[in-house]
Short mmCIF file of C-alpha atoms in Angstrom, two decimals:
data_model
loop_
_atom_site.label_atom_id
_atom_site.label_comp_id
_atom_site.label_asym_id
_atom_site.label_seq_id
_atom_site.Cartn_x
_atom_site.Cartn_y
_atom_site.Cartn_z
CA UNK A 1 -129.46 -9.34 56.46
CA UNK A 2 -126.96 -9.63 53.84
CA UNK A 3 -124.88 -12.24 55.26
CA UNK A 4 -127.77 -14.32 56.46
CA UNK A 5 -128.64 -14.21 53.02
CA UNK A 6 -125.14 -15.47 51.21
CA UNK A 7 -125.36 -18.11 54.10
CA UNK A 8 -128.47 -19.65 53.25
CA UNK A 9 -127.68 -18.80 49.07
CA UNK A 10 -124.23 -21.11 49.72
CA UNK A 11 -125.82 -23.68 52.00
CA UNK A 12 -128.56 -24.23 49.37
CA UNK A 13 -125.94 -24.28 46.66
CA UNK A 14 -124.17 -26.88 48.95
CA UNK A 15 -127.15 -29.07 49.31
CA UNK A 16 -127.85 -29.18 45.69
CA UNK A 17 -124.31 -30.00 44.35
CA UNK A 18 -124.25 -33.13 47.43
CA UNK A 19 -127.85 -34.14 45.45
CA UNK A 20 -126.26 -34.14 42.23
CA UNK A 21 -123.51 -36.42 43.47
CA UNK A 22 -125.72 -38.69 45.43
CA UNK A 23 -127.83 -39.44 42.41
CA UNK A 24 -124.85 -39.96 40.03
CA UNK A 25 -123.80 -42.42 42.67
CA UNK A 26 -127.05 -44.34 42.96
CA UNK A 27 -127.05 -44.45 39.23
CA UNK A 28 -123.92 -46.15 38.71
CA UNK A 29 -124.57 -49.10 40.54
CA UNK A 30 -127.91 -49.54 38.98
CA UNK A 31 -126.00 -49.06 35.70
CA UNK A 32 -123.21 -51.72 36.67
CA UNK A 33 -125.70 -54.26 37.83
CA UNK A 34 -127.45 -54.03 35.03
CA UNK A 35 -124.82 -54.75 32.69
CA UNK A 36 -123.92 -58.40 32.28
CA UNK A 37 -120.44 -59.83 31.67
CA UNK A 38 -120.22 -59.93 27.68
CA UNK A 39 -118.62 -62.81 26.05
CA UNK A 40 -115.44 -63.54 25.11
CA UNK A 41 -116.73 -63.37 21.13
CA UNK A 42 -117.76 -59.96 21.55
CA UNK A 43 -115.40 -58.22 23.85
CA UNK A 44 -112.08 -59.26 21.35
CA UNK A 45 -113.01 -56.66 18.54
CA UNK A 46 -113.61 -53.83 21.36
CA UNK A 47 -110.42 -54.32 22.14
CA UNK A 48 -109.10 -54.63 18.98
CA UNK A 49 -110.49 -51.30 17.88
CA UNK A 50 -109.17 -49.96 21.63
CA UNK A 51 -105.63 -51.03 20.65
CA UNK A 52 -105.57 -49.70 17.03
CA UNK A 53 -106.69 -46.07 18.54
CA UNK A 54 -104.23 -46.19 21.31
CA UNK A 55 -101.99 -46.90 18.36
CA UNK A 56 -102.72 -44.17 16.51
CA UNK A 57 -102.49 -41.89 19.01
CA UNK A 58 -99.13 -43.36 20.46
CA UNK A 59 -97.22 -44.22 17.58
CA UNK A 60 -94.22 -43.85 20.16
CA UNK A 61 -95.43 -46.56 21.79
CA UNK A 62 -96.13 -48.51 18.81
CA UNK A 63 -92.18 -48.29 18.19
CA UNK A 64 -91.37 -49.43 21.86
CA UNK A 65 -94.36 -52.53 21.24
CA UNK A 66 -92.34 -53.68 18.29
CA UNK A 67 -88.89 -53.22 20.12
CA UNK A 68 -90.57 -55.02 22.90
CA UNK A 69 -92.22 -57.44 20.53
CA UNK A 70 -88.85 -58.89 19.12
CA UNK A 71 -86.84 -58.84 22.68
CA UNK A 72 -89.96 -60.90 23.77
CA UNK A 73 -89.45 -63.18 20.62
CA UNK A 74 -85.76 -63.41 21.05
CA UNK A 75 -86.33 -64.67 24.61
CA UNK A 76 -88.65 -66.85 23.68
CA UNK A 77 -86.16 -68.42 21.34
CA UNK A 78 -83.53 -68.86 23.28
CA UNK A 79 -85.92 -70.35 26.13
CA UNK A 80 -87.23 -74.00 26.21
CA UNK A 81 -90.17 -73.58 27.92
CA UNK A 82 -92.48 -70.31 26.44
CA UNK A 83 -95.15 -68.41 28.40
CA UNK A 84 -98.56 -68.92 27.54
CA UNK A 85 -100.13 -67.04 24.14
CA UNK A 86 -102.60 -65.50 27.18
CA UNK A 87 -100.21 -63.49 29.07
CA UNK A 88 -98.57 -61.80 25.94
CA UNK A 89 -101.86 -59.19 25.87
CA UNK A 90 -101.63 -58.33 29.43
CA UNK A 91 -97.86 -57.53 29.01
CA UNK A 92 -98.83 -55.25 26.15
CA UNK A 93 -101.64 -53.58 27.86
CA UNK A 94 -99.47 -53.20 31.11
CA UNK A 95 -96.85 -51.04 28.95
CA UNK A 96 -99.63 -48.94 26.84
CA UNK A 97 -100.94 -48.18 30.36
CA UNK A 98 -97.50 -46.97 31.44
CA UNK A 99 -96.52 -44.87 28.15
CA UNK A 100 -99.99 -43.25 28.46
CA UNK A 101 -99.37 -42.70 32.29
CA UNK A 102 -95.31 -41.23 31.62
CA UNK A 103 -97.36 -38.93 28.93
CA UNK A 104 -99.51 -38.01 31.64
CA UNK A 105 -96.69 -37.44 33.96
CA UNK A 106 -94.92 -35.19 31.27
CA UNK A 107 -98.12 -33.08 30.73
CA UNK A 108 -98.77 -32.61 34.40
CA UNK A 109 -94.64 -31.54 35.35
CA UNK A 110 -96.11 -29.18 32.19
CA UNK A 111 -98.68 -27.74 33.88
CA UNK A 112 -96.80 -27.57 37.19
CA UNK A 113 -94.24 -25.38 35.38
CA UNK A 114 -97.14 -22.88 34.10
CA UNK A 115 -98.45 -22.51 37.23
CA UNK A 116 -95.39 -21.86 38.93
CA UNK A 117 -94.60 -19.10 36.18
CA UNK A 118 -98.37 -17.85 36.32
CA UNK A 119 -98.11 -17.81 40.01
CA UNK A 120 -94.36 -16.02 39.98
CA UNK A 121 -96.14 -13.50 37.68
CA UNK A 122 -98.91 -13.00 40.24
CA UNK A 123 -96.66 -12.32 42.85
CA UNK A 124 -94.43 -9.94 40.92
CA UNK A 125 -98.13 -7.99 39.99
CA UNK A 126 -98.70 -8.37 43.68
CA UNK A 127 -95.64 -6.69 45.25
CA UNK A 128 -96.02 -3.66 42.32
CA UNK A 129 -99.73 -3.45 43.53
CA UNK A 130 -97.69 -3.02 46.99
CA UNK A 131 -95.99 -0.56 46.06
CA UNK A 132 -98.33 1.34 44.24
CA UNK A 133 -100.59 1.13 47.08
CA UNK A 134 -97.79 2.71 49.37
CA UNK A 135 -97.27 5.67 47.18
CA UNK A 136 -101.08 6.24 47.23
CA UNK A 137 -100.71 5.91 50.97
CA UNK A 138 -97.81 8.50 50.84
CA UNK A 139 -100.10 10.80 48.59
CA UNK A 140 -102.91 10.72 50.94
CA UNK A 141 -100.61 11.83 54.25
CA UNK A 142 -99.70 14.88 51.80
CA UNK A 143 -103.16 15.62 50.87
CA UNK A 144 -104.81 15.46 54.35
CA UNK A 145 -101.51 17.38 55.99
CA UNK A 146 -101.90 20.12 52.97
CA UNK A 147 -106.11 20.09 53.73
CA UNK A 148 -104.95 20.31 57.50
CA UNK A 149 -103.32 23.71 56.54
CA UNK A 150 -105.74 24.58 53.98
CA UNK A 151 -108.05 24.61 57.25
CA UNK A 152 -105.42 25.71 59.95
CA UNK A 153 -105.33 29.06 57.50
CA UNK A 154 -109.05 29.17 57.33
CA UNK A 155 -109.57 29.15 61.14
CA UNK A 156 -107.02 31.64 61.51
CA UNK A 157 -108.72 33.78 58.92
CA UNK A 158 -112.36 33.30 60.56
CA UNK A 159 -110.83 34.02 63.88
CA UNK A 160 -109.28 37.63 62.76
CA UNK A 161 -112.48 38.31 61.05
CA UNK A 162 -114.55 40.80 62.60
CA UNK A 163 -117.23 38.63 62.82
CA UNK A 164 -115.53 36.41 65.20
CA UNK A 165 -115.52 39.65 68.10
CA UNK A 166 -119.15 40.19 67.98
CA UNK A 167 -121.10 39.15 70.82
CA UNK A 168 -123.00 36.49 70.93
CA UNK A 169 -126.89 36.73 70.59
CA UNK A 170 -129.90 34.51 70.16
CA UNK A 171 -130.56 33.53 66.07
CA UNK A 172 -132.83 31.78 64.75
CA UNK A 173 -132.29 28.65 62.15
CA UNK A 174 -132.69 30.91 58.92
CA UNK A 175 -130.11 33.41 60.48
CA UNK A 176 -127.43 30.62 61.05
CA UNK A 177 -128.39 29.12 57.55
CA UNK A 178 -127.18 32.80 56.55
CA UNK A 179 -124.45 33.18 58.47
CA UNK A 180 -122.72 29.81 57.34
CA UNK A 181 -123.39 30.92 53.84
CA UNK A 182 -121.52 34.20 54.60
CA UNK A 183 -118.68 32.62 56.16
CA UNK A 184 -118.33 29.60 53.18
CA UNK A 185 -118.53 33.34 50.55
CA UNK A 186 -116.03 34.35 53.03
CA UNK A 187 -113.42 31.41 52.83
CA UNK A 188 -114.09 31.28 49.16
CA UNK A 189 -113.14 34.95 49.00
CA UNK A 190 -110.04 34.30 51.21
CA UNK A 191 -109.47 31.16 48.90
CA UNK A 192 -109.41 33.17 45.56
CA UNK A 193 -107.15 35.68 47.22
CA UNK A 194 -104.73 33.25 48.12
CA UNK A 195 -104.73 31.53 45.00
CA UNK A 196 -104.40 35.18 43.36
CA UNK A 197 -101.22 35.55 45.17
CA UNK A 198 -99.93 32.25 44.36
CA UNK A 199 -100.62 32.99 40.71
CA UNK A 200 -98.81 36.61 41.24
CA UNK A 201 -96.36 35.17 43.14
CA UNK A 202 -95.31 32.54 40.47
CA UNK A 203 -95.66 35.52 37.68
CA UNK A 204 -93.24 37.28 39.55
CA UNK A 205 -90.59 33.96 39.50
CA UNK A 206 -91.46 33.63 36.19
CA UNK A 207 -90.45 37.35 35.48
CA UNK A 208 -87.47 37.17 37.56
CA UNK A 209 -86.41 34.34 35.59
CA UNK A 210 -87.15 35.54 31.99
CA UNK A 211 -84.84 38.86 33.65
CA UNK A 212 -81.70 36.37 34.45
CA UNK A 213 -82.44 34.57 31.12
CA UNK A 214 -82.01 38.34 28.90
CA UNK A 215 -78.86 39.54 31.79
CA UNK A 216 -77.34 36.46 31.03
CA UNK A 217 -77.68 36.20 27.01
CA UNK A 218 -76.74 40.10 27.39
CA UNK A 219 -73.68 38.90 29.31
CA UNK A 220 -72.52 36.55 27.02
CA UNK A 221 -72.91 38.81 24.22
CA UNK A 222 -70.47 41.26 25.73
CA UNK A 223 -68.09 38.88 26.72
CA UNK A 224 -67.98 37.86 23.35
CA UNK A 225 -67.38 41.15 22.01
CA UNK A 226 -65.10 41.58 24.43
CA UNK A 227 -63.46 38.33 23.34
CA UNK A 228 -63.46 39.23 19.56
CA UNK A 229 -61.93 42.78 20.35
CA UNK A 230 -59.18 41.22 22.42
CA UNK A 231 -58.28 38.85 19.41
CA UNK A 232 -58.43 41.48 16.87
CA UNK A 233 -56.08 43.56 19.03
CA UNK A 234 -54.00 40.63 19.70
CA UNK A 235 -53.58 40.00 16.25
CA UNK A 236 -52.99 43.71 15.55
CA UNK A 237 -50.22 43.40 18.00
CA UNK A 238 -48.67 40.17 16.88
CA UNK A 239 -48.94 41.94 13.42
CA UNK A 240 -47.16 45.02 14.29
CA UNK A 241 -44.60 42.88 16.56
CA UNK A 242 -43.85 40.92 13.53
CA UNK A 243 -43.34 44.08 11.43
CA UNK A 244 -41.05 45.09 14.08
CA UNK A 245 -38.97 42.30 14.28
CA UNK A 246 -38.82 42.17 10.72
CA UNK A 247 -37.76 45.94 10.23
CA UNK A 248 -35.49 45.76 12.98
CA UNK A 249 -33.35 42.29 11.18
CA UNK A 250 -33.47 44.26 7.71
CA UNK A 251 -31.80 47.26 9.79
CA UNK A 252 -29.46 44.34 11.25
CA UNK A 253 -28.64 43.33 8.32
CA UNK A 254 -28.20 47.02 6.82
CA UNK A 255 -26.06 47.63 9.74
CA UNK A 256 -23.88 44.21 9.12
CA UNK A 257 -23.29 44.84 5.52
CA UNK A 258 -22.20 48.51 6.41
CA UNK A 259 -19.98 47.06 8.87
CA UNK A 260 -18.69 44.40 6.29
CA UNK A 261 -18.04 47.19 3.65
CA UNK A 262 -16.61 49.53 5.84
CA UNK A 263 -14.38 46.62 6.93
CA UNK A 264 -13.65 46.01 3.50
CA UNK A 265 -12.20 49.13 2.86
CA UNK A 266 -9.74 49.39 5.80
CA UNK A 267 -9.76 45.37 6.66
CA UNK A 268 -6.66 43.64 7.29
CA UNK A 269 -7.44 40.27 5.76
CA UNK A 270 -7.94 37.01 8.06
CA UNK A 271 -7.10 39.09 11.46
CA UNK A 272 -8.45 37.41 14.45
CA UNK A 273 -8.85 39.44 17.45
CA UNK A 274 -6.60 38.23 20.34
CA UNK A 275 -9.79 37.58 22.89
CA UNK A 276 -11.00 35.34 20.01
CA UNK A 277 -7.44 33.28 19.90
CA UNK A 278 -7.35 33.09 23.35
CA UNK A 279 -11.26 32.07 23.92
CA UNK A 280 -10.50 29.18 21.03
CA UNK A 281 -7.08 27.97 23.08
CA UNK A 282 -9.06 27.74 26.31
CA UNK A 283 -11.82 25.57 24.80
CA UNK A 284 -9.47 23.23 23.35
CA UNK A 285 -8.10 22.63 26.64
CA UNK A 286 -11.77 22.45 28.47
CA UNK A 287 -12.28 19.65 25.93
CA UNK A 288 -9.40 18.24 26.38
CA UNK A 289 -9.82 17.80 30.33
CA UNK A 290 -13.65 16.93 29.93
CA UNK A 291 -12.46 14.06 27.56
CA UNK A 292 -10.08 12.58 30.40
CA UNK A 293 -12.18 12.92 33.07
CA UNK A 294 -14.84 11.38 31.59
CA UNK A 295 -12.87 7.89 30.18
CA UNK A 296 -10.05 8.07 32.35
CA UNK A 297 -11.83 8.82 35.78
CA UNK A 298 -11.29 5.65 37.64
CA UNK A 299 -7.88 4.52 35.73
CA UNK A 300 -4.58 4.01 37.85
CA UNK A 301 -1.27 4.49 36.80
CA UNK A 302 0.50 1.16 36.21
CA UNK A 303 4.16 1.48 34.83
CA UNK A 304 5.09 -2.18 34.37
CA UNK A 305 3.61 -2.66 30.52
CA UNK A 306 5.39 0.44 29.35
CA UNK A 307 6.77 0.23 25.76
CA UNK A 308 10.19 1.79 25.04
CA UNK A 309 8.72 4.43 22.77
CA UNK A 310 5.84 5.03 25.46
CA UNK A 311 8.56 5.86 28.13
CA UNK A 312 10.52 8.27 26.35
CA UNK A 313 7.05 9.70 25.86
CA UNK A 314 6.35 10.45 29.28
CA UNK A 315 9.90 11.29 30.50
CA UNK A 316 9.53 13.94 27.92
CA UNK A 317 6.43 15.17 29.81
CA UNK A 318 7.93 14.17 33.14
CA UNK A 319 11.72 12.91 33.62
CA UNK A 320 10.17 11.73 37.20
CA UNK A 321 6.88 10.46 36.00
CA UNK A 322 7.24 7.54 38.40
CA UNK A 323 7.24 9.87 41.51
CA UNK A 324 3.87 11.58 40.47
CA UNK A 325 1.34 11.82 42.88
CA UNK A 326 -2.15 9.70 42.76
CA UNK A 327 -4.23 13.14 42.97
CA UNK A 328 -2.45 14.24 39.62
CA UNK A 329 -2.86 11.66 37.69
CA UNK A 330 -5.69 13.16 35.78
CA UNK A 331 -3.40 16.20 35.05
CA UNK A 332 -0.88 14.01 33.74
CA UNK A 333 -3.26 12.16 31.30
CA UNK A 334 -3.91 15.54 29.79
CA UNK A 335 -0.20 16.61 29.71
CA UNK A 336 -0.13 13.14 27.32
CA UNK A 337 -3.02 14.25 25.45
CA UNK A 338 -1.49 17.63 24.49
CA UNK A 339 2.21 16.73 24.15
CA UNK A 340 1.25 14.83 21.27
CA UNK A 341 -1.09 17.73 20.04
CA UNK A 342 2.11 19.83 19.81
CA UNK A 343 3.21 17.85 16.97
CA UNK A 344 -0.05 19.91 14.94
CA UNK A 345 1.43 23.16 16.13
CA UNK A 346 4.97 22.81 15.18
CA UNK A 347 3.88 21.94 11.43
CA UNK A 348 5.39 24.66 9.43
CA UNK A 349 2.69 25.23 6.80
CA UNK A 350 -0.05 22.44 6.55
CA UNK A 351 -0.72 19.69 8.62
CA UNK A 352 -1.08 16.45 5.91
CA UNK A 353 1.56 17.76 3.60
CA UNK A 354 3.31 14.69 1.91
CA UNK A 355 6.87 13.85 2.10
CA UNK A 356 7.49 13.45 -1.01
CA UNK A 357 5.73 14.61 -4.50
CA UNK A 358 5.33 18.24 -5.66
CA UNK A 359 3.76 19.26 -2.17
CA UNK A 360 6.72 17.82 -0.81
CA UNK A 361 8.81 21.19 -1.97
CA UNK A 362 6.87 23.52 0.14
CA UNK A 363 7.07 21.67 3.10
CA UNK A 364 10.48 21.33 3.06
CA UNK A 365 11.17 25.15 2.26
CA UNK A 366 8.92 25.91 5.13
CA UNK A 367 10.63 24.22 7.35
CA UNK A 368 13.94 26.03 5.52
CA UNK A 369 12.46 29.48 5.86
CA UNK A 370 11.24 29.22 9.66
CA UNK A 371 11.60 31.99 12.10
CA UNK A 372 13.39 34.31 9.01
CA UNK A 373 10.79 37.39 10.15
CA UNK A 374 7.80 38.90 8.50
CA UNK A 375 8.62 37.70 4.82
CA UNK A 376 8.45 34.26 5.96
CA UNK A 377 4.87 34.83 7.47
CA UNK A 378 3.69 36.90 4.41
CA UNK A 379 4.62 33.90 2.20
CA UNK A 380 3.23 31.28 4.35
CA UNK A 381 -0.07 33.58 4.39
CA UNK A 382 -0.31 33.77 0.76
CA UNK A 383 1.18 30.22 0.12
CA UNK A 384 -1.77 28.45 2.47
CA UNK A 385 -4.52 30.66 0.41
CA UNK A 386 -3.15 29.07 -2.54
CA UNK A 387 -3.64 25.70 -1.32
CA UNK A 388 -7.20 26.45 -0.16
CA UNK A 389 -7.83 27.66 -3.85
CA UNK A 390 -6.07 24.67 -5.45
CA UNK A 391 -6.78 21.55 -7.07
CA UNK A 392 -4.73 19.46 -4.49
CA UNK A 393 -6.75 20.73 -1.36
CA UNK A 394 -9.09 17.74 -1.43
CA UNK A 395 -6.01 15.47 -1.19
CA UNK A 396 -4.68 17.66 1.41
CA UNK A 397 -7.41 17.32 3.80
CA UNK A 398 -7.47 12.85 2.90
CA UNK A 399 -3.90 13.20 4.04
CA UNK A 400 -4.65 15.89 7.13
CA UNK A 401 -7.13 13.13 8.31
CA UNK A 402 -4.75 10.28 7.86
CA UNK A 403 -2.31 11.65 10.16
CA UNK A 404 -4.88 12.90 12.75
CA UNK A 405 -5.98 9.03 12.95
CA UNK A 406 -2.23 7.88 13.59
CA UNK A 407 -2.27 10.49 16.50
CA UNK A 408 -5.94 9.25 18.02
CA UNK A 409 -3.99 5.72 17.76
CA UNK A 410 -0.67 6.62 19.16
CA UNK A 411 -2.63 8.66 22.07
CA UNK A 412 -4.97 5.64 22.99
CA UNK A 413 -1.96 3.36 23.14
CA UNK A 414 0.42 5.50 25.08
CA UNK A 415 -2.72 5.75 27.96
CA UNK A 416 -3.71 1.94 27.34
CA UNK A 417 -0.02 1.07 28.27
CA UNK A 418 -0.30 3.56 31.28
CA UNK A 419 -3.92 2.44 32.63
CA UNK A 420 -4.79 -0.90 30.95
CA UNK A 421 -7.64 0.79 29.94
CA UNK A 422 -9.60 0.10 26.43
CA UNK A 423 -10.44 3.16 24.96
CA UNK A 424 -14.53 2.77 22.96
CA UNK A 425 -15.39 4.06 19.78
CA UNK A 426 -16.91 7.11 21.40
CA UNK A 427 -14.02 8.13 22.91
CA UNK A 428 -12.04 7.69 19.77
CA UNK A 429 -14.47 9.69 17.63
CA UNK A 430 -14.34 12.42 20.22
CA UNK A 431 -10.65 12.30 20.28
CA UNK A 432 -10.65 12.76 16.79
CA UNK A 433 -13.14 15.62 16.88
CA UNK A 434 -10.72 17.45 19.77
CA UNK A 435 -7.58 17.03 16.82
CA UNK A 436 -9.43 18.62 14.22
CA UNK A 437 -9.99 21.46 16.58
CA UNK A 438 -6.73 21.65 17.08
CA UNK A 439 -5.69 21.56 13.27
CA UNK A 440 -8.55 24.13 12.51
CA UNK A 441 -6.50 26.36 15.23
CA UNK A 442 -3.12 25.78 13.67
CA UNK A 443 -4.81 27.23 10.36
CA UNK A 444 -6.19 30.26 11.51
CA UNK A 445 -2.52 31.06 13.92
CA UNK A 446 -0.96 30.49 10.40
CA UNK A 447 -3.43 33.05 8.43
CA UNK A 448 -2.19 35.98 10.85
CA UNK A 449 -0.07 38.55 10.32
CA UNK A 450 1.19 38.44 14.19
CA UNK A 451 3.03 35.56 15.15
CA UNK A 452 1.50 33.06 17.77
CA UNK A 453 3.65 30.62 19.66
CA UNK A 454 3.02 27.70 22.18
CA UNK A 455 5.42 27.21 24.65
CA UNK A 456 4.95 23.79 26.65
CA UNK A 457 7.63 23.58 29.46
CA UNK A 458 10.00 20.89 30.07
CA UNK A 459 12.59 20.05 32.42
CA UNK A 460 16.34 20.48 31.07
CA UNK A 461 18.15 17.34 31.91
CA UNK A 462 19.55 18.06 35.66
CA UNK A 463 17.48 20.79 36.03
CA UNK A 464 14.42 22.01 37.91
CA UNK A 465 12.25 24.87 36.13
CA UNK A 466 10.80 27.09 39.24
CA UNK A 467 7.37 28.30 39.39
CA UNK A 468 7.20 31.97 36.92
CA UNK A 469 3.64 33.40 38.13
CA UNK A 470 3.24 35.68 35.30
CA UNK A 471 3.49 32.56 32.72
CA UNK A 472 1.87 30.05 34.40
CA UNK A 473 -1.08 28.99 36.36
CA UNK A 474 -1.23 26.23 39.03
CA UNK A 475 -3.99 23.75 39.26
CA UNK A 476 -3.11 21.87 42.31
CA UNK A 477 -1.80 24.37 45.39
CA UNK A 478 -5.05 24.42 46.99
CA UNK A 479 -3.74 22.34 49.60
CA UNK A 480 -0.07 24.01 49.88
CA UNK A 481 0.57 26.47 52.78
CA UNK A 482 2.78 29.72 52.76
CA UNK A 483 6.21 28.34 52.61
CA UNK A 484 5.26 25.49 50.22
CA UNK A 485 3.84 28.07 47.72
CA UNK A 486 7.15 30.51 47.82
CA UNK A 487 9.19 27.31 47.51
CA UNK A 488 7.01 25.91 44.10
CA UNK A 489 8.72 23.72 41.44
CA UNK A 490 7.08 22.77 37.91
CA UNK A 491 6.71 19.07 37.96
CA UNK A 492 4.98 19.20 34.85
CA UNK A 493 3.30 21.26 32.40
CA UNK A 494 -0.34 20.26 31.60
CA UNK A 495 -1.29 22.83 29.01
CA UNK A 496 1.21 25.52 27.04
CA UNK A 497 1.64 28.83 27.07
CA UNK A 498 0.21 31.07 24.26
CA UNK A 499 2.16 34.23 23.56
CA UNK A 500 1.57 36.93 20.69
CA UNK A 501 4.71 38.50 19.21
CA UNK A 502 4.28 42.32 17.55
CA UNK A 503 0.78 43.71 16.34
CA UNK A 504 -1.89 42.94 13.60
CA UNK A 505 0.24 44.76 11.26
CA UNK A 506 3.09 41.62 11.52
CA UNK A 507 5.54 44.71 12.91
CA UNK A 508 6.88 45.22 16.17
CA UNK A 509 7.96 41.73 16.89
CA UNK A 510 9.63 42.85 19.77
CA UNK A 511 6.06 43.53 21.37
CA UNK A 512 5.23 40.26 23.65
CA UNK A 513 2.07 39.79 24.54
CA UNK A 514 0.90 36.62 26.85
CA UNK A 515 -2.44 35.53 25.85
CA UNK A 516 -3.15 32.75 28.02
CA UNK A 517 -1.08 31.24 30.65
CA UNK A 518 0.86 27.76 30.99
CA UNK A 519 -1.33 25.63 33.21
CA UNK A 520 0.73 23.13 35.36
CA UNK A 521 1.73 20.92 38.44
CA UNK A 522 3.49 22.53 40.81
CA UNK A 523 5.35 20.51 43.63
CA UNK A 524 7.55 21.79 46.42
CA UNK A 525 11.34 22.09 45.23
#
């Protein structure tokens, strides 16, 4: 019925609207037919008014009209036959209509853009509503499932109730109503029990969470206490350790002071143990070997560009230096370095003493009194101490540096002529440090009461020096067999022999003690 009413209302509305349209259409021709064509004089002012209104509404069109008017005047002046004046208003009205139509097109375009934006917004809202509808449907499904679960639980509860076991009997409608009411009350009661159980479980969960939080707080507090306690114990132990170290250092200092006091009472001045002397000599040998290996490892022997002085120095080391095996070339380079260092150890009193001036007499006296016994060594020790305390020490240090610089230049010149290797500044400074160490060692040996002597083995003209195992140590005998090992002879000496004569008091000079064997290269005789 409602559908028929709506259909009848809609049809009546359509009939009314068509009647109105028909009435309008019937009125329009009558009005147009009633109006007659007015005269030209009556229509002119209306057009002028319309043009003024149109100009007021569209000033931009006025600018266009002015421009077009100017262009039309220019075109009329150029042409011979001008168009009639009655055509100008028609062109103006046509341009006005075109400008108004362009404005309407712009407005329609703006309206279309606004409609497109509204359509996009409507589509976005529609998509959001669809998403919301999907979520509502999901929630409704969940709600339905929960309701079904509750219903199943209620049915199970009803099936377990004693009322379900009673036999069927004929009941009246009032009894059925009472039975339904009682079942509802029992269902409400069971639902209330379930709610209470749910609340109880939630309360237990909350209690467990509170208990966990309390235990966590308690554990953190205990952990912080243990950390602070451990930190305090650590600080205490660290303080005790520092105190113990301080006390041990104080005790060590006291022990050193006691040793110094005892040595001051019973000391022999400037005396160094034999082990220290041997260690320092061995360190000097090691530094020379490392310097040669690092700077002349790839250098080869070349005897073409040797000067006479270099040839004489090489013959002093080994008369048959041209027959040296290539495997022994590094040892030969070390022998060249140490043969020049022997000039330092042969100095009678102080390296750097000048040959002229007042200090030259000390050097001449030392050379004259050399090897005269214990008294000479005592005089030399006393003279060295006096020179160390005098104002001439600075001058002696300068002279010593000059002598060592000249020795560095001489060694590099000999090695350059033999290997054609240009020394680097680092190699020169390293060699100067080795020479300074040798000069310090010579200075220490001269301050000892015992006599120390360095011996560099050399070949006498036309003779060969046999290998002495008690005083020599070979450095190239790894490839020799037993027969060659027994028939070994000296090829050249790399590092000298260090021998001590006498004791720490400078007495018993007949006693000899080999502190360091000579390092030599051997050959088969």
